[in-house]
Coordinates of C-alpha atoms in Angstrom, one line a residue:
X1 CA -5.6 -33.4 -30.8
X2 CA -5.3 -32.3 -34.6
X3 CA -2.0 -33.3 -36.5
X4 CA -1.1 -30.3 -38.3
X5 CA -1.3 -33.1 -41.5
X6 CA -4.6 -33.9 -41.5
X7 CA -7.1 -32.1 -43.4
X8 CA -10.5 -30.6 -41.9
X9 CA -13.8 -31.7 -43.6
X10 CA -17.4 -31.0 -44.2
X11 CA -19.5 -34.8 -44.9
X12 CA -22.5 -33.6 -46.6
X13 CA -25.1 -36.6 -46.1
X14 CA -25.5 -38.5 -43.2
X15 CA -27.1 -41.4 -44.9
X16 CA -26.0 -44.7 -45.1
X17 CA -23.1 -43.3 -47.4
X18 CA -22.0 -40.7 -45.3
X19 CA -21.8 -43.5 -42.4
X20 CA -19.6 -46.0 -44.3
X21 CA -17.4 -43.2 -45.1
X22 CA -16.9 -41.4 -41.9
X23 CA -16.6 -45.1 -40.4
X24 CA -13.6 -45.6 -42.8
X25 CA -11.9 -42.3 -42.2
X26 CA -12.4 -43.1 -38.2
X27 CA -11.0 -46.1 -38.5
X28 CA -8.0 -45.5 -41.0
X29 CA -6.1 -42.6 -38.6
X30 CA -3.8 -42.5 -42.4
X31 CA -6.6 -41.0 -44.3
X32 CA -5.4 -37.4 -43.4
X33 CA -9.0 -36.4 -43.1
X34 CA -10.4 -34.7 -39.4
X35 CA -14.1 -34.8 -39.7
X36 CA -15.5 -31.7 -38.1
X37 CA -18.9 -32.5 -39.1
X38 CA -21.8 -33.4 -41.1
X39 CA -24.4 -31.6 -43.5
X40 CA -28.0 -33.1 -43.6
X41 CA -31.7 -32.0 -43.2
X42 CA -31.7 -34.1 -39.6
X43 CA -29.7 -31.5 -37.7
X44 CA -28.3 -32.3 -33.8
X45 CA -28.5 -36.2 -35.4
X46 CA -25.0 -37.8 -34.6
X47 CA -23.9 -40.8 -36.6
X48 CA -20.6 -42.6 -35.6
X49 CA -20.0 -39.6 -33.2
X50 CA -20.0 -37.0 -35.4
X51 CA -22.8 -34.2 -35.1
X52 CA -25.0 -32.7 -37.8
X53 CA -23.8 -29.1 -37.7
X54 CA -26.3 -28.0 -40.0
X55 CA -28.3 -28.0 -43.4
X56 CA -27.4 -27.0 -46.6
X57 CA -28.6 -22.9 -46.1
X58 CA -25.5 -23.4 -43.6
X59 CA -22.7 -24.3 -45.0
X60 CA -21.2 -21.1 -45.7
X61 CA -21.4 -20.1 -41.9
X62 CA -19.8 -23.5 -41.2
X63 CA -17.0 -23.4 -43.2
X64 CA -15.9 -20.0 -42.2
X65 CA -15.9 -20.9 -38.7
X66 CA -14.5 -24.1 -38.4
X67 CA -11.7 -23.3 -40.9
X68 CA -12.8 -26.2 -43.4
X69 CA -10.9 -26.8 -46.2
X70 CA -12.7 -30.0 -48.2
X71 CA -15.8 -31.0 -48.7
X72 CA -17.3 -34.4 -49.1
X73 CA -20.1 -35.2 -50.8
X74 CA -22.0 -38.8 -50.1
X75 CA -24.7 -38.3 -51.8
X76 CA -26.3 -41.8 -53.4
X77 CA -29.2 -39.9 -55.5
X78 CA -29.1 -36.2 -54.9
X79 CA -27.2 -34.4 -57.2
X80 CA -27.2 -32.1 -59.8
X81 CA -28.8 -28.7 -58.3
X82 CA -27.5 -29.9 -55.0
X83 CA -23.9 -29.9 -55.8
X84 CA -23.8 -26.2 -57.5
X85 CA -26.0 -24.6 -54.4
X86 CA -22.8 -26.3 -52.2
X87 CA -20.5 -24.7 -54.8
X88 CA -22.3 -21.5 -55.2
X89 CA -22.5 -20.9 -51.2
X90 CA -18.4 -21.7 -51.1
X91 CA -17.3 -19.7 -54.0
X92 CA -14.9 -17.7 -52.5
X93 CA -13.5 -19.4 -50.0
X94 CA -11.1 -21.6 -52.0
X95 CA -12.8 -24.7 -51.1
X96 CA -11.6 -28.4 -52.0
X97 CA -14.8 -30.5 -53.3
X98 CA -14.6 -34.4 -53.9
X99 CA -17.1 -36.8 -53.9
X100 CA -17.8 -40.5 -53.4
X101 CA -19.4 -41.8 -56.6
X102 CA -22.6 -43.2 -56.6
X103 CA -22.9 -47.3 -55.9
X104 CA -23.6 -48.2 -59.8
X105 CA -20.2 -46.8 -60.3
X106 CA -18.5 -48.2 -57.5
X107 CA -19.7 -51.7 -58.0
X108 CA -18.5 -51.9 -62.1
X109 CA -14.8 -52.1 -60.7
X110 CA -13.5 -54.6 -58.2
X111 CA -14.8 -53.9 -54.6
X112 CA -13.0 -54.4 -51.6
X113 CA -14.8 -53.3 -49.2
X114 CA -12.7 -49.6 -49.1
X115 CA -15.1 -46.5 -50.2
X116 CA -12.5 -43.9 -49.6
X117 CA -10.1 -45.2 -52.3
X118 CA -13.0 -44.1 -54.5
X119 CA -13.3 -40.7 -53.0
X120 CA -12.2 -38.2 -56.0
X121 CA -12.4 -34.9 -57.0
X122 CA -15.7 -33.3 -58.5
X123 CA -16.1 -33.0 -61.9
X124 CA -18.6 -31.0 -64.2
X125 CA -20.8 -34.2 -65.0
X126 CA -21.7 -34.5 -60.9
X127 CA -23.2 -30.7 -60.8
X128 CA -25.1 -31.4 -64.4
X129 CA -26.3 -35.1 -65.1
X130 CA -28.6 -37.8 -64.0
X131 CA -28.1 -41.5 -63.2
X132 CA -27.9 -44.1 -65.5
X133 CA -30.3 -46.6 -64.1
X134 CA -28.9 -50.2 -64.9
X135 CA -31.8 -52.0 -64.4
X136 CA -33.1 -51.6 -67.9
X137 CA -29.9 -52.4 -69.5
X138 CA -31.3 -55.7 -70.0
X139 CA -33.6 -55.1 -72.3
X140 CA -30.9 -53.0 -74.5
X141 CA -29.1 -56.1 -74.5
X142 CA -32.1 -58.5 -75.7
X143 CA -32.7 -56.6 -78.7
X144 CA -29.1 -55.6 -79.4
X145 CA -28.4 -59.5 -80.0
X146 CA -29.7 -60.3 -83.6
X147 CA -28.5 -56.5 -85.1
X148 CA -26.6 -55.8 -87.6
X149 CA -26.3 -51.2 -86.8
X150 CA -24.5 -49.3 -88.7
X151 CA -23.5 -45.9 -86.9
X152 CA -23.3 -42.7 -89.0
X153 CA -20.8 -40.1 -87.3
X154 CA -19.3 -42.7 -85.3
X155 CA -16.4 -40.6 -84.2
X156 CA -18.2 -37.6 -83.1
X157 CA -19.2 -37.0 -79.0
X158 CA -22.4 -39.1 -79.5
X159 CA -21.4 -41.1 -82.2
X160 CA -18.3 -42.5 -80.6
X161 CA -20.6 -43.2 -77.2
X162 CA -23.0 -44.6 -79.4
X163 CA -20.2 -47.3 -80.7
X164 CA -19.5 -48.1 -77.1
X165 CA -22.3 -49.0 -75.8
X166 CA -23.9 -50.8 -78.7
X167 CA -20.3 -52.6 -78.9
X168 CA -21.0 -53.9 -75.3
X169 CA -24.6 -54.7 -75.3
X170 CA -23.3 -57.4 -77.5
X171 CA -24.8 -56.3 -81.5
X172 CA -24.1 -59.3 -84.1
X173 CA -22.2 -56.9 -86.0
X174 CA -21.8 -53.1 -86.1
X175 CA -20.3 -50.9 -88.9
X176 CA -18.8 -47.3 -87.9
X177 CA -19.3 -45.4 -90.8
X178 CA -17.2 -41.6 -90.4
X179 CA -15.1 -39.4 -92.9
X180 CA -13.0 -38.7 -90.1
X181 CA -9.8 -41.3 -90.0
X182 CA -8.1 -39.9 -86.8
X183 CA -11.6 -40.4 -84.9
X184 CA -12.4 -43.9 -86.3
X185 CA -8.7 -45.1 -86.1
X186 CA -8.7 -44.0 -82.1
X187 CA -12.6 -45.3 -81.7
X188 CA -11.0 -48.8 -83.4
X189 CA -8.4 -49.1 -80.8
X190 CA -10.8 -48.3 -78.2
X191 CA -12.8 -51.2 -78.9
X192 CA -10.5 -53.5 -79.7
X193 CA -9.1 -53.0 -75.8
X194 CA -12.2 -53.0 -74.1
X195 CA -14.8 -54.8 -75.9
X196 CA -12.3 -56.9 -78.4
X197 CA -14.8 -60.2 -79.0
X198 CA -17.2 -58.0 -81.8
X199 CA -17.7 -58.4 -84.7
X200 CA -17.3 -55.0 -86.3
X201 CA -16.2 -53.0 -89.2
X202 CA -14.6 -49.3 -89.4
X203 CA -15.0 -47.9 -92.5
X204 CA -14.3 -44.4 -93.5
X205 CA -17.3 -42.9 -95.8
X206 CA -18.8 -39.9 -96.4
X207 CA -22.7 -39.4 -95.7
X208 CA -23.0 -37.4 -98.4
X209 CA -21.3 -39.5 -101.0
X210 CA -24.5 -41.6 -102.2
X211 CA -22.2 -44.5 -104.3
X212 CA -20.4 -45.0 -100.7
X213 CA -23.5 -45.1 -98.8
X214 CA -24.9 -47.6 -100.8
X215 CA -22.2 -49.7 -101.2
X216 CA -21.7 -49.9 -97.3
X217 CA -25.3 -50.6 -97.1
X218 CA -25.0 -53.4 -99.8
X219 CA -22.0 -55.2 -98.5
X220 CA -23.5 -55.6 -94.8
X221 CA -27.1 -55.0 -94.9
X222 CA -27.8 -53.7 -91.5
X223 CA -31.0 -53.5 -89.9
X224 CA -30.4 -50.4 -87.3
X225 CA -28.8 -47.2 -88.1
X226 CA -28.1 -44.7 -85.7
X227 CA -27.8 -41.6 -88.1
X228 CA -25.3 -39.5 -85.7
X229 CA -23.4 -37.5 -88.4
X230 CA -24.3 -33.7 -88.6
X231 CA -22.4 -30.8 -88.5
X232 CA -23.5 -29.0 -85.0
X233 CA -21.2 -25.8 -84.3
X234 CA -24.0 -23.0 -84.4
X235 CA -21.3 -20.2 -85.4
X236 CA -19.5 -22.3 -87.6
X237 CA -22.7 -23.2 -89.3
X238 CA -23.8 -19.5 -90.0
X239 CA -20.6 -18.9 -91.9
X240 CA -20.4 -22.0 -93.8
X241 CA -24.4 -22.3 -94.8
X242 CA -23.5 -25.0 -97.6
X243 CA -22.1 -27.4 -95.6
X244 CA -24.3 -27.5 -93.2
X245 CA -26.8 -28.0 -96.1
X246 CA -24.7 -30.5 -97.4
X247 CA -23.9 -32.8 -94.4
X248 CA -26.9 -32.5 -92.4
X249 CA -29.6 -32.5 -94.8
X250 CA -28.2 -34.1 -98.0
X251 CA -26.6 -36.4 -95.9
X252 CA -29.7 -37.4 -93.8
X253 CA -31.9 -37.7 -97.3
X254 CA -29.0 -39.6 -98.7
X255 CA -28.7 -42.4 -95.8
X256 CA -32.2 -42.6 -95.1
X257 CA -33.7 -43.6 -98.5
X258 CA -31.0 -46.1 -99.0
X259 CA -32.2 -47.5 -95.4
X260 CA -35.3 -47.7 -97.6
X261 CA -34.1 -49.7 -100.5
X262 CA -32.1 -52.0 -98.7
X263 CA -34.6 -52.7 -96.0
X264 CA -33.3 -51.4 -92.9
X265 CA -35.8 -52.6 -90.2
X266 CA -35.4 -49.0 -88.2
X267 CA -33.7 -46.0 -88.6
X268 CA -33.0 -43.7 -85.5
X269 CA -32.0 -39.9 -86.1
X270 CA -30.1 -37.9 -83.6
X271 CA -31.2 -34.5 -83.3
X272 CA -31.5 -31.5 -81.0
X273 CA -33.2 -28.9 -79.5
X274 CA -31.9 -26.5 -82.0
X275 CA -34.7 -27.8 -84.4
X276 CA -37.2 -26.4 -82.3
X277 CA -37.8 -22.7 -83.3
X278 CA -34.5 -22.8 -85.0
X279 CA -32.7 -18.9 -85.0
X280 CA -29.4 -20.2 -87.2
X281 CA -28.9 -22.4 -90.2
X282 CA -27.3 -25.4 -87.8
X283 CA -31.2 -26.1 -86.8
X284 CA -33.0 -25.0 -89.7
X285 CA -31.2 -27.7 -91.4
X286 CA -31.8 -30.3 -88.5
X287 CA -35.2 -29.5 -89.0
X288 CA -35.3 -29.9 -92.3
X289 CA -33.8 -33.5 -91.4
X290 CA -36.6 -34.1 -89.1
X291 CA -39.4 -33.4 -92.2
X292 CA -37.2 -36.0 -94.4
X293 CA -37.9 -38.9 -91.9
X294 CA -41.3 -37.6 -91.5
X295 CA -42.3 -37.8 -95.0
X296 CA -40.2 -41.5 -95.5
X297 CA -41.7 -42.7 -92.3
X298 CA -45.3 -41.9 -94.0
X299 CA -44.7 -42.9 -97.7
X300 CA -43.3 -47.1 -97.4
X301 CA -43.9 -49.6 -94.9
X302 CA -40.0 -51.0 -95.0
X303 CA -38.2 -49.2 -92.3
X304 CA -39.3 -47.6 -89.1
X305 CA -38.4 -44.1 -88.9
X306 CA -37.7 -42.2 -85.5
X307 CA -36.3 -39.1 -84.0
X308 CA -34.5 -38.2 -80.5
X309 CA -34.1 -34.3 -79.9
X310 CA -31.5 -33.3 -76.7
X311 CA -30.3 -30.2 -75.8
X312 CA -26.5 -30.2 -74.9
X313 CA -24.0 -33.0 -73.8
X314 CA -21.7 -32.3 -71.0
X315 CA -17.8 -32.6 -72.3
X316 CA -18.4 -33.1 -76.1
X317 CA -16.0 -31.8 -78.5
X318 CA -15.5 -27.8 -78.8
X319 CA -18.7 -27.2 -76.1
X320 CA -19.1 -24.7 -73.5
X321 CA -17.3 -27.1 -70.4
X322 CA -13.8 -27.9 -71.7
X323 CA -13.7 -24.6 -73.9
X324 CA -13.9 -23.3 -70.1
X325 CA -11.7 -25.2 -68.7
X326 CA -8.6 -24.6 -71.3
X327 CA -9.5 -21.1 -70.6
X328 CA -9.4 -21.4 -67.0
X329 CA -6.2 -23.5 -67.5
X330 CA -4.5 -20.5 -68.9
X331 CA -5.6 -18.3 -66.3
X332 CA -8.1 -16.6 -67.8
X333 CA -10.5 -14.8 -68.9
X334 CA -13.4 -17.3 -69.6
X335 CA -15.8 -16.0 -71.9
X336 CA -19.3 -16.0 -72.2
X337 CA -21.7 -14.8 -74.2
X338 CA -24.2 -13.4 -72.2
X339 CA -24.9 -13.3 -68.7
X340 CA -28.5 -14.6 -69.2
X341 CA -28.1 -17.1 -71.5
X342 CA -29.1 -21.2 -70.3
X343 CA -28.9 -24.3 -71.7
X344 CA -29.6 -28.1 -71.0
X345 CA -27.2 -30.1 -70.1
X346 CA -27.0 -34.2 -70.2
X347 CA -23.8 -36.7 -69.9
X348 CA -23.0 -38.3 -73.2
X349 CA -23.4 -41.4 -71.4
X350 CA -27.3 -40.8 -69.8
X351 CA -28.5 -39.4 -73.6
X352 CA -26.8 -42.6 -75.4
X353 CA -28.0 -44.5 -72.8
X354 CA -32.0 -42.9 -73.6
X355 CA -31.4 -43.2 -77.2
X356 CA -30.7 -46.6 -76.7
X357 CA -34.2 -47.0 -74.6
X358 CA -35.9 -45.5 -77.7
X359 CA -34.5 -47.5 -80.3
X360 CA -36.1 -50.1 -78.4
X361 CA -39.8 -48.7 -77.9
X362 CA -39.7 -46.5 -81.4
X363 CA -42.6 -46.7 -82.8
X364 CA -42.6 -45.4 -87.1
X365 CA -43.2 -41.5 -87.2
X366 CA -42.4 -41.7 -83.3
X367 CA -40.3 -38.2 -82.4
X368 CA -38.4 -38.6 -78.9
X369 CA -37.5 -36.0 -76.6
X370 CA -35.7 -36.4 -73.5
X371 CA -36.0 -34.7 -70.3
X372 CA -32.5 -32.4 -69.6
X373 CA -33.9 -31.5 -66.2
X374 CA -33.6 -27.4 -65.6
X375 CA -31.7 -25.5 -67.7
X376 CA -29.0 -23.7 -66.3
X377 CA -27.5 -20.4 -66.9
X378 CA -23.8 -20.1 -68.5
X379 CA -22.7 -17.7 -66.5
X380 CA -22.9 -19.6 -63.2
X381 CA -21.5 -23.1 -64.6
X382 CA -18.4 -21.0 -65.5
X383 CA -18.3 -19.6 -62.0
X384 CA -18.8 -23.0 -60.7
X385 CA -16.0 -24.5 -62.4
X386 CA -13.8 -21.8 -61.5
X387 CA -14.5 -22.5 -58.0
X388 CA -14.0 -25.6 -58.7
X389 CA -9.7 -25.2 -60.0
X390 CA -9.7 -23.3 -56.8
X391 CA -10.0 -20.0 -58.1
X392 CA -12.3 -17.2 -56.6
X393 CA -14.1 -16.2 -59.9
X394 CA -14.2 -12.9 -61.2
X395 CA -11.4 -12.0 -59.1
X396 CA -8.5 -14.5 -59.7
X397 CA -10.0 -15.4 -62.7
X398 CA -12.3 -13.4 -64.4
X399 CA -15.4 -13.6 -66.7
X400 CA -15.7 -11.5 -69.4
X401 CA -19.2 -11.0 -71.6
X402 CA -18.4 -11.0 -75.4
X403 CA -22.0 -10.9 -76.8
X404 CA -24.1 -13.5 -78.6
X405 CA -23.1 -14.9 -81.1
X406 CA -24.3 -15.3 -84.9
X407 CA -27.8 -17.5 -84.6
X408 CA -27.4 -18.4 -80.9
X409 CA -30.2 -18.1 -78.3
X410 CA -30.9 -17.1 -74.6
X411 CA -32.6 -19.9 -73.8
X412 CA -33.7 -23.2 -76.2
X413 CA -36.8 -25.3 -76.7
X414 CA -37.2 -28.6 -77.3
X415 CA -40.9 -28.6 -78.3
X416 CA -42.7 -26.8 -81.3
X417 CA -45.6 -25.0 -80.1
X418 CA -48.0 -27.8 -81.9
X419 CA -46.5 -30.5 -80.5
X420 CA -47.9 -32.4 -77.2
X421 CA -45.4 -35.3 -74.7
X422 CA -47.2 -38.0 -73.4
X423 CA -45.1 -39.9 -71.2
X424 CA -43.8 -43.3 -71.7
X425 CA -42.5 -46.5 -69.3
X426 CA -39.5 -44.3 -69.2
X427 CA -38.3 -41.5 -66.5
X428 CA -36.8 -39.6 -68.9
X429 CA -38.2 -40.0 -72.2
X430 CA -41.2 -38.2 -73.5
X431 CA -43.1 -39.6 -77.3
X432 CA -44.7 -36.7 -79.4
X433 CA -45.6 -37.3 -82.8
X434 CA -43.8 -35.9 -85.5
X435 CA -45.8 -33.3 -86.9
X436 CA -45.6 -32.2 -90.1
X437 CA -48.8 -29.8 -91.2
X438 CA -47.1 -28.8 -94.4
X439 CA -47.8 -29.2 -98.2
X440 CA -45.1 -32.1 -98.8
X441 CA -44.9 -31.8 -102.2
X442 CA -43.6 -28.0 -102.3
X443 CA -41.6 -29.4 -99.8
X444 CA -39.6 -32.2 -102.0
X445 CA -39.3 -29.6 -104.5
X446 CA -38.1 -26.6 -102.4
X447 CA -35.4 -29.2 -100.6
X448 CA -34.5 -30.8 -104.0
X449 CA -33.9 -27.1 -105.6
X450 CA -31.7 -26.5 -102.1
X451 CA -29.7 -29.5 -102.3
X452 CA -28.7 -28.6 -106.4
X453 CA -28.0 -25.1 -105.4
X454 CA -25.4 -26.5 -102.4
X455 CA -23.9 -29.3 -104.4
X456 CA -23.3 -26.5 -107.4
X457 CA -22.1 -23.9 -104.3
X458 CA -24.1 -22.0 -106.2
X459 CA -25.8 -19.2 -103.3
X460 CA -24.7 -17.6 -100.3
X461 CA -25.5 -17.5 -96.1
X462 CA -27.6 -15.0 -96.9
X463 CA -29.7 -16.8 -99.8
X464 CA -29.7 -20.3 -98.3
X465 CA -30.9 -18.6 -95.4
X466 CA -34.0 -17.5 -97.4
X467 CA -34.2 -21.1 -99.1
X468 CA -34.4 -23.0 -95.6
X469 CA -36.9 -20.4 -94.8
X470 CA -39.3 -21.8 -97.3
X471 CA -38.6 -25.0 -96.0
X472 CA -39.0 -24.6 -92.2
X473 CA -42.2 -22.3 -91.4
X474 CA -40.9 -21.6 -87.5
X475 CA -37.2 -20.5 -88.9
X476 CA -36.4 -17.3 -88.0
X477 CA -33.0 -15.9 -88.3
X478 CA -31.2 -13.9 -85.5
X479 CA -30.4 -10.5 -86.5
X480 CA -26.8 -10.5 -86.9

């Protein structure tokens, strides 16, 4: 007979994870868990006595009737789509979800044999990002060994993910290069706990600020950079066209060519899928960025120049995830700018953890773009993570449409219409070349006229929007 304490759930997977589980939760009458039953594509299969009540087009059905109130996801692999059709089918019932992590997390910590103490709740990065497969990380480490890798932006989302995992693949040295003190003070600390053996420098610099650049450059000589720092806030960007100039153009030229003179052996720009077909001023100027290393990686024989372009990272700072979630936190509204509009969405730990693999296999001129899997529309992550708190959207908390914003898209590309993937030894990562059909030398001149004109503050939105223009063919403006 049920104790009035224990808790009714749903096991979806009746694989070897769903076995251990359930065998736990049997045999641990504590647990507070009463499994009713399990979700898989083998229905009427029984493991450890427990029936397969159904697939996943039935889960709605069976949580009405049976009165569940969690669900339990032991899913090794599956993930991703998986996890928001469970979500989306339970919306409104006010549904618990956890999850047992996936082996390659459980087996970083000390195992004893226990699954369930691993057992937690569901979190935005389970509905949205891949696995990081560990058995390349080898490779990583190999070349990491003899480097000396400065990291531009080191504070930011990526930049700060960057520093970690270069910090424990073991680098000679690494230098974290970022105006911003809080960030690099915190990211210092960080390090210190967790990886506190490296050899590393923090030094707060300004990418634009040529005398530091080169002075950095001088004093430790590095033969990686990871060239993070860029300005990245679409909106923002529209309303402060200089800076964006400034920071991620001037800034790029400004630490690429002294990767140049001082004889960096690769240099490795993080960009994004905003460059592709760029409707605001945030990826015009990544663009832009993109055609600098282009035209170094073609004119000396020094330094190997490559790209990566991503869409969106899941959790970094100010992006759609915990800007819902403070919302949500408040009760409400969340707001979202269209219901159509979808993005791509990676964990900052998978697209470091790519980046990483391209630094690697990078190739000079070589332009990387990684797979983000299906994009996914806005309006139905929100809902998710509504559902999620344990709110029924739209009624306890609702979601209000505001409108696009200036320069942002429906959907986003990560390719330019002349540009061809081929595939490479990795799942994820696709090579294109970098190409560049333009007159190079109206180029330089157009981009060194644009970089006076932002150092004197000398035009407005509306004029630099004209100058980028001249300098990115596929720019196109959204009509505010």
């Amino acid at each position: 007979m049920r104790s009035h304490d224990t808790i009714k759930i749903l096991i979806i997977g009746a694989g070897k994870a769903g076995e251990l589980i359930s065998s736990e939760i049997l045999s641990e009458p504590q647990s507070g868990y009463e499994i009713i039953g399990f979700i898989d594509d083998n229905v009427g299969k029984s493991v450890n006595g427990i029936e397969v009540l159904g697939g996943i087009s039935d889960i709605r059905n069976i949580v009405r009737t049976e009165l569940i109130e969690e669900i339990l996801i032991a899913l090794p692999s599956e993930r991703g789509k998986v996890i928001r059709d469970i979500i989306e089918q339970t919306i409104d019932l006010k549904i618990v979800y956890k999850i047992l992590p996936r082996l390659s997390e459980v087996l970083l910590q000390d195992f004893n044999e226990s699954y369930l103490q691993y057992v937690r709740r569901v979190k935005p990065e389970d509905m949205l990002g891949g696995e990081i497969l560990k058995t390349d990380q080898e490779d990583i480490s190999n070349f990491s060994l003899p480097q000396t890798i400065l990291i531009t932006g080191a504070a930011g989302s990526i930049g700060s993910e960057l520093s970690r995992q270069v910090a424990a693949h073991g680098a000679r040295k690494v230098v974290f290069y970022d105006w911003w003190e809080n960030g690099i003070f915190d990211l210092r600390n960080q390090l210190l706990e967790t990886n506190p053996n490296g050899d590393y420098e923090f030094i707060i610099g300004d990418v634009k600020d040529e005398r530091r650049v080169e002075e950095v450059m001088s004093m430790y000589r590095p033969t990686t950079i990871f060239h993070a720092a860029a300005y990245k806030h679409v909106p923002l960007m529209e309303y402060n066209a200089t800076e964006a100039v400034k920071n991620n153009i001037l800034g790029t030229k400004t630490v690429a060519e002294a990767a140049v003179k001082y004889g960096v052996s690769k240099f490795i720009l993080i960009s994004t899928d905003k460059a592709v077909n760029p409707t605001n001023i945030m990826g015009a100027t990544k663009r832009t960025a993109e055609k600098i290393i282009h035209i170094l990686a073609n004119s000396q024989n020094k330094t190997t120049f490559c790209a990566v372009r991503f869409g969106n990272v899941i959790n970094s700072n100010g992006s759609a995830i915990p800007f819902f979630e403070k919302q949500i936190e408040k009760g409400g509204p969340v707001t979202v700018t269209h219901r159509e509009i979808t993005r791509y969405f990676m964990t900052i730990p998978e697209a470091v953890h790519l980046i990483l693999q391209t630094w690697v296999m990078g190739e000079n001129d070589d332009l990387f773009v990684l797979d983000m899997g299906e994009s996914i529309k806005i309006y139905d992550l929100a809902r998710a993570l509504i559902a999620m708190r344990g709110y029924i959207p739209d009624e306890e908390i609702k979601i209000n449409i505001t409108g696009l914003r200036p320069g942002e898209k429906l959907y986003e590309e990560v390719l330019v219409k002349e540009e061809e993937t081929k595939a490479t030894t990795f799942k994820k990562i696709f090579r294109t070349t970098n190409y560049m059909n333009f007159d190079k030398v109206k180029f330089n001149e157009d981009l060194n006229d644009l970089i006076i004109f932002a150092k004197t503050n000398t035009l407005d939105s509306e004029q630099i929007k004209k100058r980028l223009q001249a300098i990115v063919e596929t720019y196109t403006p959204a009509v505010s």
